[in-house]
Amino acid sequence: MEHVDPTIFRLAIFVLAIFVGYYVVWSVTPALHTPLMAVTNAISSVIVVGGLIAAAAFSGDEGPNGWIAKGAGVAAVTLASVNIFGGFMVTRRMLAMYRKKEKPKAAEAAKA
């Protein structure tokens, strides 16, 4: 039996992770969604710190790896920042669903 190419093996793991992630996310009840978003925002903030460190670690290196590390750090910071912002927006909408709706003032005046 021949060995499997490492790229194909990693691609298979990536595809399986997509399927598992899809089924895990869609099976979460709405009551648990807001706490999970808060945890996701915390993880993304760690990614932002790591991206900043990666972008700054090779600031003096002008070799071929310097610009790759800077680019990867900037990409990580950008994508994690978008994820954090989106997470806060989703959390805000979820919390708005639990607020009491205000009655219009005209309806209250008609009752009196």
Coordinates of C-alpha atoms in Angstrom, one line a residue:
M1 CA 0.0 0.0 0.0
E2 CA 1.4 3.4 -1.0
H3 CA 1.6 6.3 1.3
V4 CA -1.0 9.1 1.1
D5 CA 0.3 12.5 0.0
P6 CA 0.3 14.8 3.1
T7 CA -1.5 17.6 1.2
I8 CA -4.4 15.2 0.4
F9 CA -4.5 14.0 4.0
R10 CA -4.6 17.6 5.3
L11 CA -7.3 18.5 2.8
A12 CA -9.4 15.5 3.9
I13 CA -9.1 16.7 7.6
F14 CA -10.1 20.2 6.5
V15 CA -13.2 18.9 4.7
L16 CA -14.2 16.8 7.7
A17 CA -13.8 19.8 10.0
I18 CA -16.1 21.8 7.8
F19 CA -18.8 19.1 8.1
V20 CA -18.4 18.7 11.8
G21 CA -18.4 22.4 12.4
Y22 CA -21.5 22.9 10.3
Y23 CA -23.5 20.3 12.3
V24 CA -22.2 21.5 15.6
V25 CA -23.1 25.2 14.9
W26 CA -26.6 24.4 13.5
S27 CA -27.5 22.2 16.4
V28 CA -26.9 24.9 19.1
T29 CA -30.1 26.2 20.6
P30 CA -30.8 29.9 20.4
A31 CA -30.5 30.2 24.2
L32 CA -26.9 29.1 24.1
H33 CA -25.9 31.2 21.1
T34 CA -25.1 34.4 22.9
P35 CA -22.7 32.9 25.5
L36 CA -21.0 31.0 22.7
M37 CA -20.5 34.2 20.7
A38 CA -18.9 35.8 23.7
V39 CA -16.4 32.9 23.9
T40 CA -15.7 33.2 20.2
N41 CA -15.0 36.9 20.6
A42 CA -12.5 36.1 23.3
I43 CA -10.7 33.5 21.1
S44 CA -10.6 36.0 18.3
S45 CA -9.0 38.6 20.6
V46 CA -6.2 36.1 21.3
I47 CA -5.8 35.7 17.5
V48 CA -5.5 39.5 17.1
V49 CA -2.7 39.6 19.7
G50 CA -0.9 36.7 18.0
G51 CA -1.3 38.4 14.6
L52 CA 0.2 41.6 16.0
I53 CA 3.1 39.6 17.5
A54 CA 3.7 37.8 14.1
A55 CA 3.6 41.1 12.2
A56 CA 6.1 42.7 14.6
A57 CA 8.4 39.7 15.2
F58 CA 10.0 39.9 11.8
S59 CA 10.0 43.7 11.4
G60 CA 13.8 43.8 11.0
D61 CA 14.0 40.8 8.7
E62 CA 14.2 41.8 5.1
G63 CA 14.5 38.3 3.8
P64 CA 11.8 36.3 2.0
N65 CA 10.2 35.2 5.2
G66 CA 9.9 38.8 6.6
W67 CA 7.1 39.9 4.2
I68 CA 5.3 36.6 4.5
A69 CA 5.2 36.8 8.3
K70 CA 4.1 40.5 8.1
G71 CA 1.4 39.6 5.5
A72 CA 0.1 36.7 7.5
G73 CA 0.0 38.8 10.7
V74 CA -1.9 41.6 9.0
A75 CA -4.3 39.1 7.4
A76 CA -4.9 37.4 10.8
V77 CA -5.5 40.7 12.5
T78 CA -7.9 41.8 9.8
L79 CA -9.9 38.6 9.7
A80 CA -10.1 38.3 13.5
S81 CA -11.2 41.9 13.8
V82 CA -14.0 41.3 11.3
N83 CA -15.0 38.2 13.3
I84 CA -15.0 40.2 16.6
F85 CA -17.1 43.0 15.1
G86 CA -19.6 40.5 13.6
G87 CA -19.8 38.6 16.8
F88 CA -20.7 41.7 18.7
M89 CA -23.4 42.6 16.2
V90 CA -24.9 39.1 16.4
T91 CA -24.8 39.2 20.2
R92 CA -26.5 42.6 20.2
R93 CA -29.3 41.3 18.0
M94 CA -29.7 38.2 20.1
L95 CA -30.0 40.3 23.3
A96 CA -32.5 42.6 21.6
M97 CA -34.8 39.6 21.1
Y98 CA -35.1 39.3 24.9
R99 CA -35.9 42.9 25.7
K100 CA -39.4 44.0 26.4
K101 CA -41.1 45.9 23.6
E102 CA -42.2 49.4 24.5
K103 CA -45.9 50.2 23.9
P104 CA -46.6 53.2 21.7
K105 CA -47.5 56.3 23.7
A106 CA -50.6 56.9 21.6
A107 CA -52.1 53.6 22.7
E108 CA -51.4 54.3 26.3
A109 CA -53.1 57.7 26.0
A110 CA -56.2 56.2 24.5
K111 CA -56.6 53.8 27.4
A112 CA -56.5 56.6 29.9

